[in-house]
């Protein structure tokens, strides 16, 4: 049981490049989330999903896209990378326990845009 | 709207106690508390449910005041391992949008 797995762990991008951060969970959780955390700051919700085929915007969605074709996978796409997207990205999932389940996190993906 | 935590930062000596507060402008149905060590992902500590039920650690407890839309985390007899940043998290207002509080940096000195 691996939990939540994110890849890559580290990546350097040039301005204007695009990339996809991968996230997979093997706990059969319905809810999945993407957060970004800038240095010394808190966690900001980018996008979330309540099940396959259903996604919605969070607090800071601009510059990102997501898809959820299966229960297990929730990739985050960065289009036209900008220095402001330099951050640590966390994927998380939780069970549907009456909407009270806690989050399980991946280890994070550290992205630098130069 | 993001829950606001107070204090923003606190420094303790080993064995001292601390209280961290989390206040929301929206109704809270459940509150989770997490601790994040530097360079790591947040780790779940405990859950507070509407009605006052809590599940968590021995020396870490919490309260939930639904009327005030506030939760407080109590750390007693702090240890060096308690150092980190504490976040409250909630899918407030009956939505699935799970957001975090502003965070509280806690440092425990020997």
PDB file of N, CA and C in Angstrom, chain A residues 31 33 35 37 40-45 48 50 57-59 90 94 96 99-103 105-107 110, chain B residues 1-2 29-30 32 34 36 39-44 47 49 87 91 94-102 105:
ATOM      1  N   UNK A  31     -11.925  11.652  -3.093  1.00  0.00           N
ATOM      2  CA  UNK A  31     -11.535  13.051  -3.175  1.00  0.00           C
ATOM      3  C   UNK A  31     -10.030  13.185  -3.346  1.00  0.00           C
ATOM      4  N   UNK A  33      -6.825  16.279  -4.269  1.00  0.00           N
ATOM      5  CA  UNK A  33      -6.552  17.708  -4.202  1.00  0.00           C
ATOM      6  C   UNK A  33      -5.126  18.000  -4.666  1.00  0.00           C
ATOM      7  N   UNK A  35      -2.321  21.147  -4.027  1.00  0.00           N
ATOM      8  CA  UNK A  35      -1.982  22.365  -3.296  1.00  0.00           C
ATOM      9  C   UNK A  35      -0.615  22.846  -3.755  1.00  0.00           C
ATOM     10  N   UNK A  37       2.643  25.299  -2.163  1.00  0.00           N
ATOM     11  CA  UNK A  37       3.150  25.920  -0.958  1.00  0.00           C
ATOM     12  C   UNK A  37       4.416  26.675  -1.307  1.00  0.00           C
ATOM     13  N   UNK A  40       8.025  29.255   3.037  1.00  0.00           N
ATOM     14  CA  UNK A  40       7.628  29.913   4.278  1.00  0.00           C
ATOM     15  C   UNK A  40       6.157  30.263   4.377  1.00  0.00           C
ATOM     16  N   UNK A  41       5.373  29.748   3.440  1.00  0.00           N
ATOM     17  CA  UNK A  41       3.952  30.116   3.411  1.00  0.00           C
ATOM     18  C   UNK A  41       3.065  28.902   3.653  1.00  0.00           C
ATOM     19  N   UNK A  42       1.762  29.132   3.590  1.00  0.00           N
ATOM     20  CA  UNK A  42       0.808  28.070   3.830  1.00  0.00           C
ATOM     21  C   UNK A  42       0.442  27.312   2.558  1.00  0.00           C
ATOM     22  N   UNK A  43      -0.568  26.468   2.674  1.00  0.00           N
ATOM     23  CA  UNK A  43      -1.005  25.613   1.565  1.00  0.00           C
ATOM     24  C   UNK A  43      -2.208  26.246   0.868  1.00  0.00           C
ATOM     25  N   UNK A  44      -2.084  26.430  -0.431  1.00  0.00           N
ATOM     26  CA  UNK A  44      -3.162  27.029  -1.213  1.00  0.00           C
ATOM     27  C   UNK A  44      -3.739  25.973  -2.152  1.00  0.00           C
ATOM     28  N   UNK A  45      -5.055  25.850  -2.171  1.00  0.00           N
ATOM     29  CA  UNK A  45      -5.730  24.855  -2.997  1.00  0.00           C
ATOM     30  C   UNK A  45      -5.774  25.316  -4.450  1.00  0.00           C
ATOM     31  N   UNK A  48      -9.409  20.594  -7.189  1.00  0.00           N
ATOM     32  CA  UNK A  48      -9.786  19.396  -6.479  1.00  0.00           C
ATOM     33  C   UNK A  48     -10.783  18.592  -7.308  1.00  0.00           C
ATOM     34  N   UNK A  50     -13.890  15.363  -6.846  1.00  0.00           N
ATOM     35  CA  UNK A  50     -14.689  14.519  -5.946  1.00  0.00           C
ATOM     36  C   UNK A  50     -14.944  13.140  -6.541  1.00  0.00           C
ATOM     37  N   UNK A  57     -12.349  24.224  -9.434  1.00  0.00           N
ATOM     38  CA  UNK A  57     -11.273  25.143  -9.102  1.00  0.00           C
ATOM     39  C   UNK A  57     -11.186  25.354  -7.601  1.00  0.00           C
ATOM     40  N   UNK A  58      -9.953  25.595  -7.167  1.00  0.00           N
ATOM     41  CA  UNK A  58      -9.718  25.951  -5.784  1.00  0.00           C
ATOM     42  C   UNK A  58      -9.465  27.438  -5.656  1.00  0.00           C
ATOM     43  N   UNK A  59      -8.538  27.804  -4.772  1.00  0.00           N
ATOM     44  CA  UNK A  59      -8.256  29.215  -4.489  1.00  0.00           C
ATOM     45  C   UNK A  59      -7.355  29.861  -5.530  1.00  0.00           C
ATOM     46  N   UNK A  90       1.847  19.778  -3.600  1.00  0.00           N
ATOM     47  CA  UNK A  90       1.427  18.588  -2.879  1.00  0.00           C
ATOM     48  C   UNK A  90       0.108  18.082  -3.450  1.00  0.00           C
ATOM     49  N   UNK A  94      -8.459  11.941   0.147  1.00  0.00           N
ATOM     50  CA  UNK A  94      -9.148  11.544   1.374  1.00  0.00           C
ATOM     51  C   UNK A  94     -10.368  10.728   1.029  1.00  0.00           C
ATOM     52  N   UNK A  96     -14.336   9.255   1.610  1.00  0.00           N
ATOM     53  CA  UNK A  96     -15.611   9.963   1.553  1.00  0.00           C
ATOM     54  C   UNK A  96     -16.366   9.907   2.877  1.00  0.00           C
ATOM     55  N   UNK A  99     -17.629  13.258   4.555  1.00  0.00           N
ATOM     56  CA  UNK A  99     -16.912  14.523   4.372  1.00  0.00           C
ATOM     57  C   UNK A  99     -16.088  14.913   5.596  1.00  0.00           C
ATOM     58  N   UNK A 100     -15.683  13.934   6.433  1.00  0.00           N
ATOM     59  CA  UNK A 100     -14.874  14.268   7.600  1.00  0.00           C
ATOM     60  C   UNK A 100     -13.494  13.628   7.570  1.00  0.00           C
ATOM     61  N   UNK A 101     -13.170  12.870   6.535  1.00  0.00           N
ATOM     62  CA  UNK A 101     -11.888  12.191   6.484  1.00  0.00           C
ATOM     63  C   UNK A 101     -10.723  13.150   6.357  1.00  0.00           C
ATOM     64  N   UNK A 102      -9.588  12.759   6.970  1.00  0.00           N
ATOM     65  CA  UNK A 102      -8.403  13.600   6.883  1.00  0.00           C
ATOM     66  C   UNK A 102      -7.687  13.392   5.560  1.00  0.00           C
ATOM     67  N   UNK A 103      -6.771  14.307   5.238  1.00  0.00           N
ATOM     68  CA  UNK A 103      -5.991  14.218   4.008  1.00  0.00           C
ATOM     69  C   UNK A 103      -4.771  13.334   4.186  1.00  0.00           C
ATOM     70  N   UNK A 105      -1.173  12.850   2.235  1.00  0.00           N
ATOM     71  CA  UNK A 105      -0.363  13.619   1.293  1.00  0.00           C
ATOM     72  C   UNK A 105       0.677  12.780   0.589  1.00  0.00           C
ATOM     73  N   UNK A 106       1.006  13.196  -0.629  1.00  0.00           N
ATOM     74  CA  UNK A 106       2.204  12.730  -1.285  1.00  0.00           C
ATOM     75  C   UNK A 106       3.405  13.470  -0.704  1.00  0.00           C
ATOM     76  N   UNK A 107       4.620  13.089  -1.154  1.00  0.00           N
ATOM     77  CA  UNK A 107       5.838  13.684  -0.599  1.00  0.00           C
ATOM     78  C   UNK A 107       6.115  15.074  -1.153  1.00  0.00           C
ATOM     79  N   UNK A 110       8.942  19.489  -6.046  1.00  0.00           N
ATOM     80  CA  UNK A 110       9.562  20.812  -5.959  1.00  0.00           C
ATOM     81  C   UNK A 110       9.876  21.318  -7.346  1.00  0.00           C
TER      82      UNK A 110
ATOM     83  N   UNK B   1     -13.211  31.375   2.351  1.00  0.00           N
ATOM     84  CA  UNK B   1     -12.169  32.237   2.885  1.00  0.00           C
ATOM     85  C   UNK B   1     -11.292  31.443   3.859  1.00  0.00           C
ATOM     86  N   UNK B   2     -10.006  31.709   3.790  1.00  0.00           N
ATOM     87  CA  UNK B   2      -9.036  30.934   4.554  1.00  0.00           C
ATOM     88  C   UNK B   2      -9.190  31.137   6.054  1.00  0.00           C
ATOM     89  N   UNK B  29     -17.850  22.225  10.150  1.00  0.00           N
ATOM     90  CA  UNK B  29     -18.483  20.951  10.457  1.00  0.00           C
ATOM     91  C   UNK B  29     -17.487  19.969  11.036  1.00  0.00           C
ATOM     92  N   UNK B  30     -16.257  20.108  10.618  1.00  0.00           N
ATOM     93  CA  UNK B  30     -15.179  19.315  11.188  1.00  0.00           C
ATOM     94  C   UNK B  30     -13.882  20.067  10.961  1.00  0.00           C
ATOM     95  N   UNK B  32      -9.570  19.495  11.086  1.00  0.00           N
ATOM     96  CA  UNK B  32      -8.411  18.626  11.246  1.00  0.00           C
ATOM     97  C   UNK B  32      -7.200  19.478  11.594  1.00  0.00           C
ATOM     98  N   UNK B  34      -2.905  19.426  11.509  1.00  0.00           N
ATOM     99  CA  UNK B  34      -1.732  18.805  10.900  1.00  0.00           C
ATOM    100  C   UNK B  34      -0.474  19.493  11.412  1.00  0.00           C
ATOM    101  N   UNK B  36       3.584  20.082  10.090  1.00  0.00           N
ATOM    102  CA  UNK B  36       4.494  19.954   8.963  1.00  0.00           C
ATOM    103  C   UNK B  36       5.917  20.270   9.417  1.00  0.00           C
ATOM    104  N   UNK B  39      10.542  20.809   4.963  1.00  0.00           N
ATOM    105  CA  UNK B  39      10.893  19.957   3.831  1.00  0.00           C
ATOM    106  C   UNK B  39      10.054  18.706   3.692  1.00  0.00           C
ATOM    107  N   UNK B  40       9.015  18.581   4.520  1.00  0.00           N
ATOM    108  CA  UNK B  40       8.187  17.382   4.470  1.00  0.00           C
ATOM    109  C   UNK B  40       6.729  17.757   4.204  1.00  0.00           C
ATOM    110  N   UNK B  41       5.925  16.749   3.933  1.00  0.00           N
ATOM    111  CA  UNK B  41       4.494  16.966   3.760  1.00  0.00           C
ATOM    112  C   UNK B  41       3.824  17.076   5.127  1.00  0.00           C
ATOM    113  N   UNK B  42       2.689  17.735   5.200  1.00  0.00           N
ATOM    114  CA  UNK B  42       1.940  17.774   6.466  1.00  0.00           C
ATOM    115  C   UNK B  42       1.516  16.379   6.896  1.00  0.00           C
ATOM    116  N   UNK B  43       1.461  16.199   8.217  1.00  0.00           N
ATOM    117  CA  UNK B  43       1.042  14.921   8.784  1.00  0.00           C
ATOM    118  C   UNK B  43      -0.170  15.155   9.675  1.00  0.00           C
ATOM    119  N   UNK B  44      -1.179  14.327   9.515  1.00  0.00           N
ATOM    120  CA  UNK B  44      -2.413  14.454  10.286  1.00  0.00           C
ATOM    121  C   UNK B  44      -2.169  14.202  11.767  1.00  0.00           C
ATOM    122  N   UNK B  47      -8.627  14.979  14.559  1.00  0.00           N
ATOM    123  CA  UNK B  47      -9.859  15.489  13.974  1.00  0.00           C
ATOM    124  C   UNK B  47     -10.796  15.938  15.082  1.00  0.00           C
ATOM    125  N   UNK B  49     -14.816  16.855  15.478  1.00  0.00           N
ATOM    126  CA  UNK B  49     -16.089  16.745  14.784  1.00  0.00           C
ATOM    127  C   UNK B  49     -17.146  17.603  15.465  1.00  0.00           C
ATOM    128  N   UNK B  87      -1.082  23.443  11.027  1.00  0.00           N
ATOM    129  CA  UNK B  87      -2.173  23.949  10.195  1.00  0.00           C
ATOM    130  C   UNK B  87      -3.487  23.322  10.626  1.00  0.00           C
ATOM    131  N   UNK B  91     -13.097  21.190   5.427  1.00  0.00           N
ATOM    132  CA  UNK B  91     -13.952  21.263   4.244  1.00  0.00           C
ATOM    133  C   UNK B  91     -15.197  21.976   4.726  1.00  0.00           C
ATOM    134  N   UNK B  94     -19.936  22.637   4.389  1.00  0.00           N
ATOM    135  CA  UNK B  94     -20.589  21.514   3.726  1.00  0.00           C
ATOM    136  C   UNK B  94     -20.134  21.278   2.309  1.00  0.00           C
ATOM    137  N   UNK B  95     -18.982  21.859   1.932  1.00  0.00           N
ATOM    138  CA  UNK B  95     -18.465  21.636   0.579  1.00  0.00           C
ATOM    139  C   UNK B  95     -17.335  20.626   0.617  1.00  0.00           C
ATOM    140  N   UNK B  96     -16.863  20.234  -0.528  1.00  0.00           N
ATOM    141  CA  UNK B  96     -15.742  19.307  -0.624  1.00  0.00           C
ATOM    142  C   UNK B  96     -14.420  20.046  -0.800  1.00  0.00           C
ATOM    143  N   UNK B  97     -14.488  21.362  -0.877  1.00  0.00           N
ATOM    144  CA  UNK B  97     -13.296  22.169  -1.063  1.00  0.00           C
ATOM    145  C   UNK B  97     -12.553  22.212   0.258  1.00  0.00           C
ATOM    146  N   UNK B  98     -11.427  21.554   0.347  1.00  0.00           N
ATOM    147  CA  UNK B  98     -10.691  21.432   1.604  1.00  0.00           C
ATOM    148  C   UNK B  98      -9.586  22.475   1.628  1.00  0.00           C
ATOM    149  N   UNK B  99      -9.672  23.387   2.614  1.00  0.00           N
ATOM    150  CA  UNK B  99      -8.680  24.467   2.684  1.00  0.00           C
ATOM    151  C   UNK B  99      -8.007  24.467   4.037  1.00  0.00           C
ATOM    152  N   UNK B 100      -6.845  25.143   4.085  1.00  0.00           N
ATOM    153  CA  UNK B 100      -6.041  25.187   5.292  1.00  0.00           C
ATOM    154  C   UNK B 100      -6.004  26.577   5.900  1.00  0.00           C
ATOM    155  N   UNK B 101      -5.746  26.614   7.207  1.00  0.00           N
ATOM    156  CA  UNK B 101      -5.541  27.873   7.881  1.00  0.00           C
ATOM    157  C   UNK B 101      -4.197  28.477   7.517  1.00  0.00           C
ATOM    158  N   UNK B 102      -3.950  29.651   8.058  1.00  0.00           N
ATOM    159  CA  UNK B 102      -2.759  30.419   7.707  1.00  0.00           C
ATOM    160  C   UNK B 102      -1.472  29.834   8.265  1.00  0.00           C
ATOM    161  N   UNK B 105       3.886  28.739  13.218  1.00  0.00           N
ATOM    162  CA  UNK B 105       5.229  28.155  13.364  1.00  0.00           C
ATOM    163  C   UNK B 105       5.533  27.993  14.836  1.00  0.00           C
TER     164      UNK B 105
END
